[in-house]
PDB file of C-alpha atoms and ligand atoms in Angstrom:
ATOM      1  CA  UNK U   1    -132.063 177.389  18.612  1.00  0.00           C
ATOM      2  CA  UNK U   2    -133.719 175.945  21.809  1.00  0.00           C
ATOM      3  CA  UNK U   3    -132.280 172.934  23.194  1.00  0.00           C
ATOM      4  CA  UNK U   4    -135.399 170.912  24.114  1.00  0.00           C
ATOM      5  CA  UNK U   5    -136.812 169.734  20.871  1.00  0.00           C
ATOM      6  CA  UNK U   6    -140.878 169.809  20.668  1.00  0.00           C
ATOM      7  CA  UNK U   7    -142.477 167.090  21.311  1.00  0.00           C
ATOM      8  CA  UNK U   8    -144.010 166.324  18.407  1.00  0.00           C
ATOM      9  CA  UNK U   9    -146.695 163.977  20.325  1.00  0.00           C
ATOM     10  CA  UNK U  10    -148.137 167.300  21.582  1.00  0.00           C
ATOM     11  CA  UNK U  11    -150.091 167.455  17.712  1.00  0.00           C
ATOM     12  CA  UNK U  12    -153.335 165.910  17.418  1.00  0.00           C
ATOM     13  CA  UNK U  13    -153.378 164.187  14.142  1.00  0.00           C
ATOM     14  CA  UNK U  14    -157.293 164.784  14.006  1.00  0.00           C
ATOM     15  CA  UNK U  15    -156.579 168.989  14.258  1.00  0.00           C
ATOM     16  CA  UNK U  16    -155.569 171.439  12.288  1.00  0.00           C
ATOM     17  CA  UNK U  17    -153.631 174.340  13.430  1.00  0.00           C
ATOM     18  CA  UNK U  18    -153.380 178.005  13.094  1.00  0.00           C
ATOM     19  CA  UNK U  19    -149.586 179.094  12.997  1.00  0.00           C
ATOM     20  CA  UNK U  20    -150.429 180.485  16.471  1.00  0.00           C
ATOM     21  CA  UNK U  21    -151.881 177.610  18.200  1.00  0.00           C
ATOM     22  CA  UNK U  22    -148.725 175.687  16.832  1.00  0.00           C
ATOM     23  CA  UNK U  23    -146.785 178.341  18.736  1.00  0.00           C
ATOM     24  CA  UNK U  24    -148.637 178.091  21.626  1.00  0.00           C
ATOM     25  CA  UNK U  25    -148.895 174.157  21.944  1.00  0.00           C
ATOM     26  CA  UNK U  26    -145.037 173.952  21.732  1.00  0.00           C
ATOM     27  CA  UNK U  27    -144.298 176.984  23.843  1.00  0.00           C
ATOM     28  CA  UNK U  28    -142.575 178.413  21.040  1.00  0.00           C
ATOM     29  CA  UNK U  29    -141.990 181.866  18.982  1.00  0.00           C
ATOM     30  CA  UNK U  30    -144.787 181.904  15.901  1.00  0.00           C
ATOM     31  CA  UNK U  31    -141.262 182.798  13.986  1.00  0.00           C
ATOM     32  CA  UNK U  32    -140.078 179.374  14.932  1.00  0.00           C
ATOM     33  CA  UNK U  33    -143.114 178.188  13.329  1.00  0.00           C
ATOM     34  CA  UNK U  34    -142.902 180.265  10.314  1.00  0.00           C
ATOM     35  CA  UNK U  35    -139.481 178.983   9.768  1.00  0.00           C
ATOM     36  CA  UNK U  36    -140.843 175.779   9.613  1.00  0.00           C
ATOM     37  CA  UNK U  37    -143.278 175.930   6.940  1.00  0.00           C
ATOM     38  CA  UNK U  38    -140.555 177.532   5.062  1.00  0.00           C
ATOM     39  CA  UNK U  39    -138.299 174.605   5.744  1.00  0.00           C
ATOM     40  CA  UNK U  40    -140.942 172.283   4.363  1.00  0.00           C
ATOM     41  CA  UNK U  41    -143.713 171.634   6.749  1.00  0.00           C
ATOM     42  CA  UNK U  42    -146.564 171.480   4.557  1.00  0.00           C
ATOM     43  CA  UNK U  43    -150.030 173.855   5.276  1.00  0.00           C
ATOM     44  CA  UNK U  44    -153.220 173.710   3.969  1.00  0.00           C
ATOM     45  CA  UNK U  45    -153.163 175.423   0.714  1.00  0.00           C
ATOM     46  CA  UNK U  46    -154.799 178.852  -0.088  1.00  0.00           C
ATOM     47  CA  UNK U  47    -156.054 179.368   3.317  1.00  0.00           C
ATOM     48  CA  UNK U  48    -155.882 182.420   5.624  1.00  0.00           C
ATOM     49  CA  UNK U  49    -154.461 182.138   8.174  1.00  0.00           C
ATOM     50  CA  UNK U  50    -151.967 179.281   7.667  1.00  0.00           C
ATOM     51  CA  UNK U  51    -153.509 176.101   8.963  1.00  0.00           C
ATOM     52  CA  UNK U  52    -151.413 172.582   9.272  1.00  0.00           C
ATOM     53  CA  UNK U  53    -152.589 169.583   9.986  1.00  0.00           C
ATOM     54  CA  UNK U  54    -152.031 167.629  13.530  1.00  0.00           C
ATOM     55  CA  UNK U  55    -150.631 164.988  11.229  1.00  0.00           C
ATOM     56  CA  UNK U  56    -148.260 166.808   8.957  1.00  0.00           C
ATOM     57  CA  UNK U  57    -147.129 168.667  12.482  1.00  0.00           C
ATOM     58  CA  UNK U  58    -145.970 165.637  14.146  1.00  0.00           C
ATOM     59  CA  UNK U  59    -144.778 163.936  10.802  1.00  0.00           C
ATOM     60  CA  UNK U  60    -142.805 166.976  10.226  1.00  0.00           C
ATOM     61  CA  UNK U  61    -141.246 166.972  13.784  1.00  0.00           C
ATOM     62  CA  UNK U  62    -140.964 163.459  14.232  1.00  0.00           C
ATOM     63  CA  UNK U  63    -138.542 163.581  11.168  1.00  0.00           C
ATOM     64  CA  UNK U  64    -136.452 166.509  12.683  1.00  0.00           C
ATOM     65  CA  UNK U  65    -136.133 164.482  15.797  1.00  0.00           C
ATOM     66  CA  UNK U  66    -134.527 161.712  13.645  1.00  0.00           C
ATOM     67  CA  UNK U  67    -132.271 164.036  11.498  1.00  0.00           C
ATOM     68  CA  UNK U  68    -130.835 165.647  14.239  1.00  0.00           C
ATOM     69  CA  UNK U  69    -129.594 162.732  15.600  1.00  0.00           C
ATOM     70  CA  UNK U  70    -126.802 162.507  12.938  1.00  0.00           C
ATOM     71  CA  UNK U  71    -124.787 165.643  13.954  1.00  0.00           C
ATOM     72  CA  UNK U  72    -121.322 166.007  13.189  1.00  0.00           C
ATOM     73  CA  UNK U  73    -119.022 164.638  15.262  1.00  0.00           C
ATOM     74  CA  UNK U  74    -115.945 167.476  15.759  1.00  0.00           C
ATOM     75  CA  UNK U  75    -113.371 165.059  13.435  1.00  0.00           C
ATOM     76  CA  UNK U  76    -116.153 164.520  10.777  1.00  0.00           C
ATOM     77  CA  UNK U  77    -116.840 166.297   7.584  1.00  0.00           C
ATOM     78  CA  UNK U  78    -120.268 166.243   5.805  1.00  0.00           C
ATOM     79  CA  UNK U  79    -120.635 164.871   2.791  1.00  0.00           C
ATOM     80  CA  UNK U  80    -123.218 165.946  -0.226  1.00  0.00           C
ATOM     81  CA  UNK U  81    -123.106 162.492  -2.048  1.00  0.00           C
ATOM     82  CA  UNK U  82    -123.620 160.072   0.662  1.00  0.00           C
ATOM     83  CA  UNK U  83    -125.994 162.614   2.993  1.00  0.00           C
ATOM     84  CA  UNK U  84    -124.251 161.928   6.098  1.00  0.00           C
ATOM     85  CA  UNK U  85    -121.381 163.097   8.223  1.00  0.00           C
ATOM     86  CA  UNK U  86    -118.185 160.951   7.775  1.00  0.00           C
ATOM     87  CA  UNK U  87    -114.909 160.689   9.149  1.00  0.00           C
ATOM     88  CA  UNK U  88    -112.145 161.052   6.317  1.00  0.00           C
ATOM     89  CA  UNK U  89    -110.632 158.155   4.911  1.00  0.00           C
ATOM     90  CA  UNK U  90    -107.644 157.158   6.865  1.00  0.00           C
ATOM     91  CA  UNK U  91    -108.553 159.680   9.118  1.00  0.00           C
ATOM     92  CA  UNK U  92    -106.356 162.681   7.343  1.00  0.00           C
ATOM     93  CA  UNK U  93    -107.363 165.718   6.084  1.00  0.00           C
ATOM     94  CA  UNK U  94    -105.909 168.581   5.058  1.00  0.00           C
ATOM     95  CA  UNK U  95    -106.151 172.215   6.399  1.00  0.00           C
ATOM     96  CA  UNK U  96    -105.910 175.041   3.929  1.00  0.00           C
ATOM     97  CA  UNK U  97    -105.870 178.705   5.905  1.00  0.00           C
ATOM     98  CA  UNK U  98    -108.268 180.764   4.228  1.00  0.00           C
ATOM     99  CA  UNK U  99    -107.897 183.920   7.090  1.00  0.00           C
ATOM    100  CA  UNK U 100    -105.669 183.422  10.172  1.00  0.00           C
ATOM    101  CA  UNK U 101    -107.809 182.377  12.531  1.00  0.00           C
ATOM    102  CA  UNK U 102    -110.322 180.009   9.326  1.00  0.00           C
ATOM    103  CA  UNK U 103    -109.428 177.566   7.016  1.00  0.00           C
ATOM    104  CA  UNK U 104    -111.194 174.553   5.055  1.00  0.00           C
ATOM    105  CA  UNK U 105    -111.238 171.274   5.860  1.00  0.00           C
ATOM    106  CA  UNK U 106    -110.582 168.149   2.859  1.00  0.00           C
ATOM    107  CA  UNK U 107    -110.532 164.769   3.323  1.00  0.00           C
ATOM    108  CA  UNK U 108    -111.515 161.906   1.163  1.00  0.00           C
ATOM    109  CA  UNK U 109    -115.383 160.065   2.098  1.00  0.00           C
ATOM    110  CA  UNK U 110    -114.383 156.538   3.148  1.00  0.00           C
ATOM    111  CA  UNK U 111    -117.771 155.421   1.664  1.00  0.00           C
ATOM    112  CA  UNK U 112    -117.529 157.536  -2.108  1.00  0.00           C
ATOM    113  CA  UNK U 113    -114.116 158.618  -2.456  1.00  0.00           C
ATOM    114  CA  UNK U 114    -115.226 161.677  -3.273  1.00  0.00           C
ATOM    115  CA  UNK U 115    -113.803 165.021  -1.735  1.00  0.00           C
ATOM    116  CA  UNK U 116    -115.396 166.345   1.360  1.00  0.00           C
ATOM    117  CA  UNK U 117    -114.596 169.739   2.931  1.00  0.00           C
ATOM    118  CA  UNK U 118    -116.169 172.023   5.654  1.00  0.00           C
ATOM    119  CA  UNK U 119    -114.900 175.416   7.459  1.00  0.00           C
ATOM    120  CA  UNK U 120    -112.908 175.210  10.395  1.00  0.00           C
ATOM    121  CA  UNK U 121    -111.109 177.490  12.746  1.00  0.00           C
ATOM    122  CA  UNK U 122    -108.015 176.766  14.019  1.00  0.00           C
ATOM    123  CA  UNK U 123    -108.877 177.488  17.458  1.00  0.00           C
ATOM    124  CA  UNK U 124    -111.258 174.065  16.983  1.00  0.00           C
ATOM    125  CA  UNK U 125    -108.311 172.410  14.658  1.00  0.00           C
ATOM    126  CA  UNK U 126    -106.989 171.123  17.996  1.00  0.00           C
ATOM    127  CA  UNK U 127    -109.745 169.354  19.127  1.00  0.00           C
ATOM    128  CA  UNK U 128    -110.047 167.533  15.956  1.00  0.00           C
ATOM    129  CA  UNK U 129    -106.428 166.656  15.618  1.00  0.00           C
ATOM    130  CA  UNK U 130    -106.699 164.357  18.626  1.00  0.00           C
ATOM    131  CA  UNK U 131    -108.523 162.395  15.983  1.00  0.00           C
ATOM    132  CA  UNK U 132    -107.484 163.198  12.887  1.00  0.00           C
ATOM    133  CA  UNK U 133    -104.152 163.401  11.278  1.00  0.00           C
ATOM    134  CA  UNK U 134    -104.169 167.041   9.949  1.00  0.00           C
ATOM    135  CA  UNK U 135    -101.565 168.144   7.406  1.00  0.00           C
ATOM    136  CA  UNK U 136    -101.049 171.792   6.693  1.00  0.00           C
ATOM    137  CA  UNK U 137    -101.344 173.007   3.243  1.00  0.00           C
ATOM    138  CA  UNK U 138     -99.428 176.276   2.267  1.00  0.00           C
ATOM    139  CA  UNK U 139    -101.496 179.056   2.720  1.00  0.00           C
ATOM    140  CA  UNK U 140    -102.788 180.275  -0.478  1.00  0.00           C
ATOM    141  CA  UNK U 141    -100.881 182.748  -2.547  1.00  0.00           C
ATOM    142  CA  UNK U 142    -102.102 185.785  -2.854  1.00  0.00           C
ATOM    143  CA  UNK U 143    -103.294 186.397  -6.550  1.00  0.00           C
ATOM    144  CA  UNK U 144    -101.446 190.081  -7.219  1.00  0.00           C
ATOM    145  CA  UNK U 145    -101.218 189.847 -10.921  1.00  0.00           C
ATOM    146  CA  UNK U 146    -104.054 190.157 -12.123  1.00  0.00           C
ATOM    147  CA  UNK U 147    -104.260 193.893 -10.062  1.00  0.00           C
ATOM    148  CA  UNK U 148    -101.346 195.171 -11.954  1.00  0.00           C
ATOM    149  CA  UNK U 149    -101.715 198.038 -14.145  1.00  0.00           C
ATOM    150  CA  UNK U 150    -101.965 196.784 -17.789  1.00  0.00           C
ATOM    151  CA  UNK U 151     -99.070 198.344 -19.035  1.00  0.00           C
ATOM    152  CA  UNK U 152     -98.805 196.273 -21.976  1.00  0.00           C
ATOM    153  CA  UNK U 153    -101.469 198.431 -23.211  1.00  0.00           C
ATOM    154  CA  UNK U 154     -99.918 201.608 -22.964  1.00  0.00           C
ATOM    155  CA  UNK U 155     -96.752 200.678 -24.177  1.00  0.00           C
ATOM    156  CA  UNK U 156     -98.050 199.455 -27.165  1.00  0.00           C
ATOM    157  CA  UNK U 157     -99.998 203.032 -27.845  1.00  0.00           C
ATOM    158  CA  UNK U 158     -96.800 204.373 -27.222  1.00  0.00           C
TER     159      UNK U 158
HETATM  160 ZN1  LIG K 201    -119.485 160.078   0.533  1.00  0.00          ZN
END
């Protein structure tokens, strides 16, 4: 992803667009464009080629400007009810290994109580424990039972 962000003041409202033009206004790879649409910035239906409005474009922008703006701090964890990163209740949370170097990341939203979790490596856990208190759950027992040989079954032919 580039760093500088469009500028979405670059779309006249009064124009339409071909994905091309969209490309070219923004300096931008028509991909980046596609990628768009497919993320939800609307076109004019049922025409060829894909045209969007100067208004939807800087709509469309304008909000990505605003929603990037809420990125996740390092000792935050996103959460799915309330829409926004928080920082865990009482700032703990709980690291469960998952691989060596990976594990997941619980804590309890402040603002739902609910349970919020994310990935996180351990070379990052570091970082995040300067502002988080981070217990370390047991790493997970390997399930091996259930890749025995049923030998129940054969002993009971038997
Ligand atoms: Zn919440």
């Amino acid at each position: 992803m580039p760093k500088r962000r469009p500028n979405h003041r670059l779309a006249k409202i009064h124009r339409s667009y071909t994905v091309e033009e969209v490309a070219r206004l923004f300096g931008i790879h028509k991909n980046t464009v596609r990628a768009w649409v497919k993320a939800g910035l609307p076109t004019c239906d049922g025409k060829r080629p894909t045209l969007i409005l100067g208004c939807d474009l800087a709509a469309y922008l304008q909000a990505r400007r605003t929603k990037n703006k809420q990125p996740c701090q390092p000792e935050e964890i996103y959460c799915v009810r309330c829409r926004a990163p928080k920082k865990p209740a009482g700032d703990m949370a709980e690291y469960q290994p998952v691989t060596a170097t990976l594990g997941n990341l619980m804590g309890i939203c402040p603002d739902c109580d609910g349970m919020i979790f994310r990935r996180a490596s351990l070379v990052k856990l570091a970082r995040i424990q300067e502002k988080l208190d981070i217990t370390f759950a047991e790493a997970q027992q390997q399930v091996s039972d259930r890749n025995q040989p049923t030998v129940n079954s054969d002993f009971n032919q038997g």
